[in-house]
Short mmCIF file of C-alpha atoms in Angstrom, two decimals:
data_model
loop_
_atom_site.label_atom_id
_atom_site.label_comp_id
_atom_site.label_asym_id
_atom_site.label_seq_id
_atom_site.Cartn_x
_atom_site.Cartn_y
_atom_site.Cartn_z
CA MET A 1 55.29 65.67 50.07
CA GLU A 2 53.84 61.92 50.16
CA SER A 3 50.29 62.97 51.49
CA ILE A 4 50.19 64.95 48.27
CA ILE A 5 51.34 62.22 45.86
CA LEU A 6 48.89 59.90 47.63
CA PHE A 7 45.90 62.63 47.05
CA ILE A 8 47.37 62.98 43.45
CA MET A 9 47.23 59.39 42.30
CA VAL A 10 43.33 58.76 43.96
CA ILE A 11 42.29 62.16 41.87
CA THR A 12 43.45 61.06 38.77
CA LEU A 13 42.82 57.40 39.06
CA LEU A 14 38.89 58.58 39.89
CA PHE A 15 39.19 60.87 36.98
CA MET A 16 40.41 58.08 35.07
CA GLY A 17 37.23 56.26 35.45
CA VAL A 18 38.81 53.67 37.73
CA PRO A 19 36.07 52.33 40.53
CA ILE A 20 36.57 53.96 43.93
CA ALA A 21 37.86 50.87 45.40
CA VAL A 22 40.82 50.18 42.83
CA ALA A 23 41.72 53.83 42.92
CA LEU A 24 41.68 53.95 47.06
CA GLY A 25 43.38 50.43 47.33
CA LEU A 26 46.02 51.00 44.52
CA SER A 27 46.99 54.54 45.71
CA SER A 28 47.75 53.29 49.29
CA VAL A 29 49.80 50.34 48.21
CA LEU A 30 51.63 52.34 45.24
CA THR A 31 52.30 54.88 47.80
CA ILE A 32 53.58 52.53 50.72
CA ALA A 33 55.81 50.77 48.23
CA LEU A 34 57.27 53.83 46.82
CA PHE A 35 57.57 56.46 49.38
CA SER A 36 56.58 55.65 52.94
CA SER A 37 58.77 53.71 55.23
CA ASP A 38 55.90 51.66 56.58
CA SER A 39 56.15 48.01 55.65
CA MET A 40 54.26 46.56 52.61
CA SER A 41 53.45 43.74 55.31
CA SER A 42 51.17 46.02 56.93
CA VAL A 43 49.18 46.03 53.35
CA ALA A 44 48.65 42.30 54.36
CA LEU A 45 47.90 42.95 57.69
CA GLN A 46 45.28 45.63 57.53
CA LEU A 47 43.45 44.20 54.38
CA PHE A 48 42.89 40.78 57.07
CA SER A 49 42.42 43.09 60.29
CA ALA A 50 39.65 45.21 58.02
CA SER A 51 37.74 42.01 56.76
CA GLN A 52 37.68 40.91 61.03
CA ASN A 53 36.08 43.92 61.72
CA TYR A 54 33.32 42.80 63.86
CA THR A 55 31.11 45.55 63.58
CA LEU A 56 31.44 45.42 60.16
CA LEU A 57 29.76 42.07 60.02
CA ALA A 58 26.54 44.39 60.75
CA ILE A 59 26.35 45.25 57.23
CA PRO A 60 25.26 41.99 55.08
CA PHE A 61 22.92 41.31 57.38
CA PHE A 62 21.11 44.75 56.94
CA VAL A 63 21.63 44.26 53.43
CA LEU A 64 19.84 40.85 53.38
CA ALA A 65 17.47 42.04 55.83
CA SER A 66 16.49 45.52 53.40
CA THR A 67 16.17 42.60 50.46
CA PHE A 68 13.43 40.89 51.94
CA MET A 69 11.58 43.49 53.03
CA SER A 70 11.85 45.06 49.64
CA THR A 71 9.68 43.06 48.11
CA GLY A 72 6.36 44.79 46.61
CA GLY A 73 3.92 43.65 49.33
CA VAL A 74 6.10 45.40 52.25
CA ALA A 75 6.07 48.73 50.87
CA ARG A 76 2.39 48.51 49.60
CA ARG A 77 1.29 47.99 53.24
CA ILE A 78 3.16 50.91 54.54
CA ILE A 79 1.96 53.04 51.68
CA ARG A 80 -1.73 52.26 52.56
CA LEU A 81 -0.74 53.42 56.36
CA ALA A 82 1.12 56.27 55.03
CA VAL A 83 -1.91 57.50 53.17
CA ALA A 84 -4.52 56.67 55.84
CA SER A 85 -2.34 58.67 58.16
CA VAL A 86 -1.81 61.82 56.14
CA GLY A 87 -3.51 61.37 52.82
CA HIS A 88 -6.15 64.15 53.20
CA PHE A 89 -4.18 67.44 53.45
CA ARG A 90 -3.39 68.66 50.69
CA GLY A 91 -0.96 67.06 48.34
CA GLY A 92 -1.66 64.26 50.74
CA LEU A 93 -0.40 61.34 48.32
CA ALA A 94 2.89 63.33 48.46
CA MET A 95 3.51 64.25 51.71
CA ALA A 96 2.32 59.93 52.47
CA SER A 97 4.98 58.87 49.84
CA VAL A 98 7.86 61.04 52.56
CA LEU A 99 5.92 59.14 55.56
CA ALA A 100 6.26 55.54 53.48
CA CYS A 101 9.66 56.68 52.75
CA MET A 102 10.69 57.23 56.36
CA MET A 103 9.01 54.09 57.56
CA PHE A 104 10.81 51.96 55.26
CA ALA A 105 14.15 53.80 55.72
CA ALA A 106 13.68 52.42 58.83
CA LEU A 107 13.27 48.92 57.48
CA SER A 108 15.96 49.04 54.88
CA GLY A 109 19.14 50.88 56.05
CA SER A 110 19.61 52.02 52.27
CA SER A 111 18.72 54.87 50.28
CA PRO A 112 18.42 53.46 46.65
CA ALA A 113 16.49 50.56 47.91
CA THR A 114 13.98 52.83 49.60
CA VAL A 115 13.41 54.79 46.52
CA VAL A 116 12.98 51.47 44.40
CA ALA A 117 10.61 49.86 46.94
CA ILE A 118 8.17 53.34 47.69
CA GLY A 119 8.79 54.96 44.10
CA THR A 120 7.90 52.50 42.11
CA ILE A 121 4.57 52.32 43.92
CA ALA A 122 4.08 55.95 44.63
CA ILE A 123 4.93 57.74 41.78
CA ALA A 124 2.51 55.67 39.57
CA ALA A 125 -0.30 56.38 42.40
CA MET A 126 0.80 60.20 42.24
CA ARG A 127 0.83 60.08 38.28
CA GLN A 128 -2.88 59.14 38.64
CA VAL A 129 -4.58 61.06 40.82
CA GLY A 130 -2.69 64.30 38.56
CA TYR A 131 0.72 65.14 39.97
CA SER A 132 3.11 65.80 37.73
CA LYS A 133 5.79 63.42 37.14
CA GLU A 134 8.95 65.93 37.49
CA PHE A 135 7.26 66.65 41.00
CA SER A 136 6.49 63.08 41.55
CA ALA A 137 10.26 61.55 40.98
CA GLY A 138 11.45 65.01 42.65
CA ILE A 139 9.84 63.83 46.47
CA ILE A 140 11.09 60.25 46.02
CA ALA A 141 14.21 61.07 45.10
CA ASN A 142 14.99 63.35 47.80
CA ALA A 143 12.85 61.44 50.81
CA GLY A 144 14.69 58.32 50.24
CA THR A 145 17.78 59.79 50.61
CA LEU A 146 16.34 59.23 54.38
CA GLY A 147 17.08 55.52 54.20
CA ILE A 148 20.82 56.38 55.61
CA LEU A 149 19.78 58.39 58.54
CA ILE A 150 16.89 57.07 59.95
CA PRO A 151 18.23 53.99 61.82
CA PRO A 152 19.10 51.21 61.02
CA SER A 153 21.51 52.61 58.63
CA ILE A 154 24.63 51.12 57.05
CA VAL A 155 26.27 54.27 56.43
CA MET A 156 25.93 54.95 59.58
CA VAL A 157 27.66 51.43 60.63
CA VAL A 158 30.32 52.24 58.26
CA TYR A 159 31.52 55.52 60.17
CA ALA A 160 31.35 53.81 63.26
CA THR A 161 33.73 51.25 61.74
CA ALA A 162 36.28 54.40 60.86
CA THR A 163 35.95 56.32 64.06
CA ASN A 164 35.23 53.87 66.90
CA VAL A 165 32.36 55.04 68.26
CA SER A 166 29.14 53.23 69.46
CA VAL A 167 26.81 51.90 66.33
CA GLY A 168 23.98 51.94 68.98
CA ARG A 169 24.36 56.04 69.68
CA MET A 170 24.59 56.25 66.35
CA PHE A 171 21.31 54.46 65.44
CA LEU A 172 19.64 56.62 68.28
CA ALA A 173 21.31 59.90 67.09
CA GLY A 174 19.57 59.33 63.71
CA ILE A 175 15.74 59.10 65.05
CA LEU A 176 15.38 62.94 65.63
CA PRO A 177 17.24 64.29 62.71
CA GLY A 178 15.05 62.04 60.48
CA LEU A 179 11.91 62.51 61.66
CA VAL A 180 12.81 66.92 61.32
CA ALA A 181 13.58 66.11 57.88
CA GLY A 182 10.55 64.12 56.89
CA LEU A 183 8.77 66.78 58.44
CA MET A 184 10.26 69.49 56.89
CA LEU A 185 9.82 67.78 53.40
CA MET A 186 6.40 67.08 54.08
CA ILE A 187 5.91 71.08 54.97
CA ALA A 188 7.34 71.95 52.16
CA ILE A 189 5.06 70.02 49.70
CA TYR A 190 2.14 71.27 51.71
CA VAL A 191 3.60 74.34 50.53
CA VAL A 192 3.59 73.89 47.25
CA ALA A 193 0.35 71.82 47.29
CA ARG A 194 -1.48 75.17 48.06
CA ARG A 195 0.09 76.88 45.81
CA ARG A 196 -0.63 74.47 42.95
CA ASN A 197 -3.92 73.67 44.45
CA LEU A 198 -2.74 70.16 44.23
CA PRO A 199 -5.45 67.11 45.11
CA SER A 200 -5.72 65.52 48.60
CA GLU A 201 -7.18 62.09 49.04
CA PRO A 202 -10.69 61.69 51.52
CA TRP A 203 -10.52 61.12 54.46
CA ARG A 204 -11.44 57.62 55.61
CA GLY A 205 -11.13 57.62 59.47
CA PHE A 206 -9.42 55.91 62.18
CA GLY A 207 -10.95 52.31 61.47
CA GLU A 208 -8.36 52.47 57.99
CA VAL A 209 -6.09 54.08 60.14
CA VAL A 210 -6.25 50.84 62.37
CA SER A 211 -6.58 48.88 59.86
CA ALA A 212 -3.70 49.33 57.63
CA GLY A 213 -1.31 49.60 60.90
CA LYS A 214 -2.38 46.01 61.50
CA ASP A 215 -1.67 44.92 58.35
CA ALA A 216 1.93 47.13 58.27
CA GLY A 217 2.43 45.12 61.95
CA TRP A 218 4.96 43.03 60.83
CA GLY A 219 7.19 45.05 58.88
CA LEU A 220 7.32 47.89 61.03
CA PHE A 221 7.83 45.32 64.56
CA LEU A 222 11.15 45.25 63.00
CA ILE A 223 12.36 48.91 63.78
CA PHE A 224 11.17 48.05 67.31
CA ILE A 225 13.09 44.66 67.22
CA ILE A 226 16.54 46.53 66.17
CA ILE A 227 15.99 49.68 68.01
CA GLY A 228 14.94 48.14 71.45
CA GLY A 229 16.94 45.54 71.53
CA ILE A 230 20.35 47.15 71.41
CA TYR A 231 18.65 49.83 73.71
CA GLY A 232 17.85 47.25 75.98
CA GLY A 233 21.01 45.35 76.08
CA ALA A 234 19.44 42.07 74.62
CA PHE A 235 22.09 42.13 71.71
CA THR A 236 24.51 44.32 70.31
CA PRO A 237 24.27 46.09 66.56
CA THR A 238 25.52 43.32 65.06
CA GLU A 239 23.42 40.69 66.40
CA ALA A 240 20.36 43.32 65.68
CA ALA A 241 21.39 42.90 62.28
CA SER A 242 21.60 38.96 62.49
CA VAL A 243 18.10 39.24 64.12
CA ALA A 244 16.50 41.54 61.39
CA ALA A 245 17.85 39.37 58.49
CA VAL A 246 16.00 36.28 60.15
CA TYR A 247 12.60 37.82 60.98
CA SER A 248 12.92 39.61 57.37
CA VAL A 249 13.09 36.37 55.72
CA PHE A 250 10.50 34.69 57.95
CA VAL A 251 7.91 37.73 57.09
CA ALA A 252 8.87 37.51 53.47
CA LEU A 253 8.27 33.88 52.85
CA PHE A 254 5.74 32.81 55.44
CA VAL A 255 3.76 35.64 56.91
CA TYR A 256 3.21 38.02 54.22
CA ARG A 257 3.69 35.51 51.75
CA ASP A 258 4.91 37.81 49.02
CA MET A 259 7.25 35.50 47.67
CA GLY A 260 8.50 31.74 47.64
CA PRO A 261 6.35 28.45 47.24
CA LEU A 262 3.59 30.06 49.69
CA LYS A 263 3.01 33.11 47.51
CA GLY A 264 -0.67 34.12 47.29
CA LEU A 265 -1.81 31.98 49.58
CA ALA A 266 -4.16 33.44 52.24
CA TRP A 267 -4.12 32.37 56.15
CA ILE A 268 -7.88 32.04 56.05
CA PRO A 269 -9.26 29.69 53.82
CA GLU A 270 -12.08 30.92 51.39
CA GLY A 271 -15.26 30.16 52.85
CA SER A 272 -14.24 29.83 56.46
CA ALA A 273 -17.66 30.60 58.97
CA ALA A 274 -17.94 34.13 60.58
CA LYS A 275 -16.87 32.16 63.82
CA THR A 276 -13.71 30.52 62.91
CA VAL A 277 -12.77 33.35 61.45
CA VAL A 278 -13.14 35.47 64.56
CA GLY A 279 -11.70 32.91 66.57
CA PHE A 280 -8.63 32.70 64.50
CA LYS A 281 -8.07 36.41 64.50
CA ALA A 282 -8.78 37.03 68.05
CA SER A 283 -5.93 34.25 69.00
CA VAL A 284 -3.75 36.53 66.62
CA TYR A 285 -4.47 39.57 68.36
CA ALA A 286 -3.92 37.54 71.95
CA LEU A 287 -0.43 36.17 70.71
CA ALA A 288 0.61 39.46 69.11
CA ILE A 289 0.07 41.54 72.29
CA PHE A 290 1.86 39.02 74.57
CA ALA A 291 4.92 38.60 72.32
CA VAL A 292 4.84 42.37 72.21
CA TRP A 293 4.64 43.08 76.29
CA MET A 294 6.78 40.18 76.76
CA ILE A 295 9.63 42.08 74.51
CA SER A 296 9.10 45.15 75.14
CA SER A 297 9.24 44.79 78.46
CA PHE A 298 12.52 42.63 78.81
CA PHE A 299 13.52 45.81 76.38
CA PHE A 300 12.56 48.79 78.53
CA LEU A 301 11.46 47.07 82.20
CA GLY A 302 14.62 44.94 82.72
CA GLY A 303 14.21 45.55 86.78
CA MET A 304 10.86 43.38 86.76
CA ASP A 305 10.90 39.41 87.16
CA THR A 306 10.33 36.83 84.59
CA THR A 307 7.17 35.48 86.61
CA THR A 308 5.71 38.70 86.81
CA ARG A 309 6.41 39.74 83.22
CA MET A 310 4.31 36.23 82.15
CA GLN A 311 1.49 36.97 84.53
CA ILE A 312 0.75 40.37 83.07
CA GLY A 313 1.52 39.43 79.21
CA ILE A 314 -1.37 35.78 79.73
CA ALA A 315 -3.40 38.31 81.59
CA LEU A 316 -3.27 40.75 78.40
CA ALA A 317 -3.43 37.57 76.51
CA VAL A 318 -6.90 35.94 78.13
CA PHE A 319 -8.51 39.60 78.10
CA VAL A 320 -7.74 39.94 74.28
CA LEU A 321 -9.22 36.41 73.45
CA GLY A 322 -12.08 37.20 75.65
CA ALA A 323 -12.68 40.89 74.73
CA TYR A 324 -12.60 40.90 70.47
CA PRO A 325 -14.88 37.98 70.16
CA TYR A 326 -17.43 39.81 72.12
CA ALA A 327 -16.99 43.15 69.32
CA ARG A 328 -17.78 41.01 66.33
CA GLN A 329 -21.07 39.82 68.20
CA GLN A 330 -19.28 36.62 69.15
CA PRO A 331 -19.95 36.91 72.68
CA ASN A 332 -18.79 32.82 73.87
CA PRO A 333 -15.64 33.18 75.69
CA LEU A 334 -14.21 30.01 73.98
CA THR A 335 -14.96 31.43 70.65
CA PHE A 336 -10.99 31.42 70.21
CA LEU A 337 -11.52 27.91 69.80
CA SER A 338 -12.86 27.86 66.45
CA GLY A 339 -9.53 29.15 64.86
CA LEU A 340 -7.61 26.10 65.88
CA PRO A 341 -7.73 24.21 62.60
CA VAL A 342 -6.88 27.60 60.41
CA TRP A 343 -3.73 27.41 62.80
CA GLY A 344 -3.62 23.62 61.99
CA TYR A 345 -3.77 24.37 58.52
CA ASN A 346 -1.11 27.24 58.47
CA LEU A 347 1.56 25.37 60.71
CA GLY A 348 1.30 22.33 58.49
CA LEU A 349 1.88 24.60 55.30
CA ILE A 350 4.66 26.41 57.08
CA ALA A 351 6.20 23.04 57.88
CA ARG A 352 5.72 21.34 54.52
CA ARG A 353 7.18 24.16 52.57
CA PHE A 354 10.07 25.03 54.88
CA VAL A 355 12.77 23.72 53.21
CA PRO A 356 11.81 24.08 49.81
CA ALA A 357 10.94 27.74 50.61
CA LEU A 358 14.86 28.28 51.44
CA PHE A 359 15.80 27.04 47.94
CA HIS A 360 12.98 28.88 46.20
CA GLY A 361 13.96 30.92 43.13
CA ASP A 362 12.29 34.12 44.43
CA THR A 363 15.09 32.88 47.77
CA ASN A 364 17.78 32.76 45.60
CA LYS A 365 17.37 35.89 43.78
CA ALA A 366 17.09 37.63 46.93
CA MET A 367 20.24 35.99 48.36
CA VAL A 368 22.49 36.80 45.29
CA ASP A 369 21.32 40.41 45.02
CA SER A 370 22.09 40.89 48.84
CA ALA A 371 25.42 38.86 47.98
CA LYS A 372 26.46 41.05 44.93
CA THR A 373 25.72 44.36 47.04
CA THR A 374 27.35 43.38 50.07
CA VAL A 375 30.80 42.24 47.88
CA MET A 376 30.47 45.63 46.51
CA LEU A 377 30.33 47.47 49.59
CA MET A 378 32.43 45.30 51.76
CA PHE A 379 35.35 45.83 48.83
CA ILE A 380 34.84 49.55 48.97
CA ILE A 381 34.87 49.47 52.72
CA VAL A 382 38.12 47.20 53.00
CA ASN A 383 39.97 49.56 50.70
CA ALA A 384 39.07 52.78 52.10
CA LEU A 385 40.11 51.64 55.69
CA LEU A 386 43.84 50.75 53.76
CA PHE A 387 43.45 54.11 52.55
CA ALA A 388 42.70 55.29 56.36
CA HIS A 389 45.81 53.10 57.42
CA THR A 390 47.81 55.20 54.95
CA LEU A 391 46.71 58.33 56.19
CA THR A 392 47.57 57.58 59.14
CA ALA A 393 50.78 55.88 59.04
CA GLU A 394 51.84 59.39 57.22
CA ARG A 395 50.47 61.50 60.22
CA ILE A 396 48.07 63.19 57.57
CA PRO A 397 45.61 63.71 59.84
CA GLN A 398 47.66 65.17 62.64
CA THR A 399 48.98 67.64 60.15
CA ILE A 400 45.86 68.40 59.30
CA THR A 401 44.71 69.56 62.63
CA GLU A 402 47.67 71.25 63.75
CA TRP A 403 47.37 73.77 60.79
CA MET A 404 43.62 74.13 61.41
CA LEU A 405 44.36 74.93 65.06
CA GLY A 406 47.43 76.91 63.92
CA ALA A 407 45.15 79.08 61.47
CA GLY A 408 42.99 80.02 64.05
CA PHE A 409 39.45 77.50 62.86
CA ASN A 410 37.34 77.02 65.68
CA TRP A 411 34.25 74.97 66.17
CA PHE A 412 32.15 76.84 64.02
CA THR A 413 34.55 77.81 61.37
CA PHE A 414 35.61 74.03 61.47
CA LEU A 415 32.40 72.73 60.79
CA ILE A 416 31.42 74.88 57.85
CA ALA A 417 34.90 73.67 56.28
CA VAL A 418 34.08 70.06 56.59
CA ASN A 419 30.07 70.17 55.28
CA ILE A 420 32.10 72.38 51.66
CA LEU A 421 34.29 69.15 51.84
CA LEU A 422 31.44 66.68 52.16
CA LEU A 423 29.35 68.64 49.79
CA ILE A 424 31.61 68.57 47.19
CA GLY A 425 33.02 65.12 47.68
CA GLY A 426 29.55 63.56 47.58
CA GLN A 427 29.14 64.73 44.20
CA PHE A 428 31.92 62.23 42.92
CA MET A 429 31.69 59.68 45.39
CA GLU A 430 30.12 56.66 47.08
CA PRO A 431 28.99 57.35 51.06
CA SER A 432 30.53 54.87 52.43
CA GLY A 433 33.70 54.99 50.42
CA LEU A 434 33.62 59.01 51.05
CA LEU A 435 32.94 58.51 54.89
CA LEU A 436 36.31 56.22 55.50
CA ILE A 437 38.48 58.57 53.21
CA VAL A 438 37.23 61.78 55.39
CA ALA A 439 36.31 60.35 58.70
CA PRO A 440 39.78 59.54 59.98
CA VAL A 441 41.11 63.24 58.69
CA VAL A 442 38.28 65.31 60.54
CA PHE A 443 37.72 63.23 63.70
CA PRO A 444 40.46 64.17 65.84
CA ILE A 445 40.53 67.88 64.49
CA ALA A 446 36.74 67.56 65.78
CA MET A 447 37.73 65.77 69.08
CA GLU A 448 40.45 68.71 69.53
CA LEU A 449 37.84 71.65 69.08
CA GLY A 450 35.39 69.99 71.18
CA ILE A 451 32.52 68.64 68.84
CA ASP A 452 30.58 65.30 70.28
CA PRO A 453 31.64 62.63 68.08
CA ILE A 454 28.00 61.42 67.66
CA HIS A 455 27.21 64.46 66.44
CA LEU A 456 29.88 65.11 63.94
CA GLY A 457 28.71 61.34 62.44
CA ILE A 458 25.09 62.83 61.96
CA ILE A 459 26.41 66.17 60.41
CA MET A 460 28.65 63.57 57.73
CA VAL A 461 25.60 61.39 57.31
CA VAL A 462 23.04 63.73 56.62
CA ASN A 463 26.04 65.20 54.13
CA MET A 464 25.67 62.20 52.43
CA GLU A 465 22.45 62.24 51.99
CA ILE A 466 22.79 65.49 50.10
CA GLY A 467 25.36 63.85 47.88
CA MET A 468 22.83 61.18 46.90
CA VAL A 469 20.66 63.48 45.20
CA THR A 470 23.38 65.56 43.33
CA PRO A 471 24.98 64.87 39.84
CA PRO A 472 27.07 63.85 38.45
CA ILE A 473 27.07 60.57 41.01
CA GLY A 474 23.59 60.96 42.81
CA LEU A 475 22.88 57.40 43.10
CA ASN A 476 19.18 58.28 43.54
CA LEU A 477 19.40 60.09 40.85
CA PHE A 478 19.91 57.12 38.94
CA VAL A 479 17.42 55.18 40.29
CA THR A 480 14.51 57.54 40.06
CA SER A 481 15.61 57.90 36.26
CA GLY A 482 14.99 54.11 35.66
CA ILE A 483 12.02 53.79 37.45
CA THR A 484 10.30 56.58 35.88
CA GLY A 485 12.05 56.54 32.16
CA MET A 486 13.04 60.18 32.38
CA SER A 487 16.41 61.42 31.67
CA LEU A 488 19.04 62.17 34.15
CA ALA A 489 18.93 65.91 33.71
CA GLN A 490 14.98 66.13 34.18
CA VAL A 491 15.27 64.22 37.64
CA VAL A 492 17.87 66.63 38.39
CA LYS A 493 15.47 69.47 37.83
CA ALA A 494 12.75 67.65 39.27
CA ALA A 495 15.00 67.34 42.86
CA LEU A 496 16.66 70.30 43.08
CA PRO A 497 13.68 72.39 45.11
CA PHE A 498 13.49 69.62 47.69
CA VAL A 499 17.16 69.72 47.65
CA VAL A 500 17.45 72.97 49.48
CA VAL A 501 14.87 72.05 51.74
CA LEU A 502 17.57 69.22 53.00
CA LEU A 503 20.23 72.36 52.64
CA ILE A 504 18.37 73.94 55.43
CA PHE A 505 18.65 71.28 56.88
CA LEU A 506 21.86 70.37 57.02
CA ILE A 507 22.55 73.81 58.71
CA ILE A 508 20.00 72.95 61.60
CA VAL A 509 21.86 69.89 62.28
CA THR A 510 24.94 71.49 61.98
CA TYR A 511 24.53 74.20 64.84
CA VAL A 512 21.93 73.03 66.73
CA PRO A 513 23.99 69.88 68.51
CA ALA A 514 20.69 68.94 70.62
CA LEU A 515 19.14 67.56 67.86
CA SER A 516 21.73 64.63 67.08
CA THR A 517 22.71 64.13 71.05
CA MET A 518 19.48 64.50 72.56
CA VAL A 519 17.73 60.80 72.52
CA PRO A 520 21.53 59.13 72.63
CA TYR A 521 22.48 60.93 75.95
CA ALA A 522 19.56 60.36 77.26
CA LEU A 523 18.85 56.71 76.55
CA MET A 524 22.97 55.62 76.43
CA GLY A 525 24.72 58.41 77.99
CA PRO A 526 27.43 60.47 76.20
CA GLU A 527 30.27 58.72 73.77
CA ILE A 528 33.43 58.82 75.63
CA ILE A 529 36.50 58.81 73.25
CA LEU A 530 39.63 57.67 75.36
CA ASN A 531 42.37 58.00 72.49
CA ARG A 532 41.91 62.04 72.33
#
């Protein structure tokens, strides 16, 4: 009886327009106070313990990293790389938009951030070459959902918190499904492009791919730091999030210089001699090779001693110092010394502007935006965890488990029920809140039926993806409407054909567990649940 009253209160409050966090928290408190044998002191204890959750600490850091990486410069560089890679296919600019969303998703962990950062540039570019506004908007709205599937993903952190599974395994599990989902969207675009005779971009050669890759390299290296660092055992997912935040701030302010007091200042001053430019670039590439080797060998070749790694890294760097100038018709092996004045100029500039950059208006705005997003998410999560505690205290998950097993549900029919529940719920609720409500209920049942917890997590995340592009609450629909000026009804109609692709992808993910478990099993082994 108490469980029925609890759910009736939540649904009633939601239909009254009460914010989801308040609806969950208020319903839980009233249920405990009026109907439950549980003590009211458990409310304070649960709120305190939820706020002290170490795993949840990753969320504000990933939000901060996403905010700084969402600058126009990072998105523009990623789009350039995507266009250089696949733009020459029929419908290539649309396919490049999907690829750019996939790459940016690996930096932001947020679906709306991906839509804003990539969509603002890509939709305008597609319109200029003849794509309809509806087609362009539909692509971005759906491709942006990859922001919560491709790691790092804030929604995966939330699922891991709700079920006590490994965040690292969840991140690894999202890699292959994310690639498959992006590929399916690009195939669908190619089919439509052939039928509608959509334009393709000229092939600019592998030189443009390499050049664009170098330009976007600082941003994309964040993917390597997060995934490599977690897999290599260098740091936990929460520590990886903090490293990502610091790295993102440094890259945005001092490397790409898309914001802050150094905005618009080039690394190489105008009028520099050709020898100076070549020498500076040679030293940059040498340092980059050395850093990539040292980090990657630490992550993936842990058995190699430090001295050997240093020797190999120095040898690679010295080779680049000599080979690059030679390839640029500067055969002097000491050409790199000509770039030292450029290093001195930039390091001095960074040293003088370092403190002002941290207090610049652009930095303050990014910090405030991050704080607002973090407070909103954490308020929802803490109240949802209180709701989950109330469910557990009333033994609701156990009751549902016994009923479903008694009714003859097997893993196949159970996953159908889970998908239907999440697809309906995703139309009305924010992903993190819905996940924290549903996961504690379905997780014990899934364990009894032998469903892998990581596989279940990916299924739930994909359902959350689809919820982002289905009315009436689909957040990506509102964001896309805002950046295109289209009505919500127009965006819904534009997104619908590609939602069908995501639904087909959901069926594949649901009934091909290896797609989700192959990578985490290979690198970290299976998830072991001790409290089944």
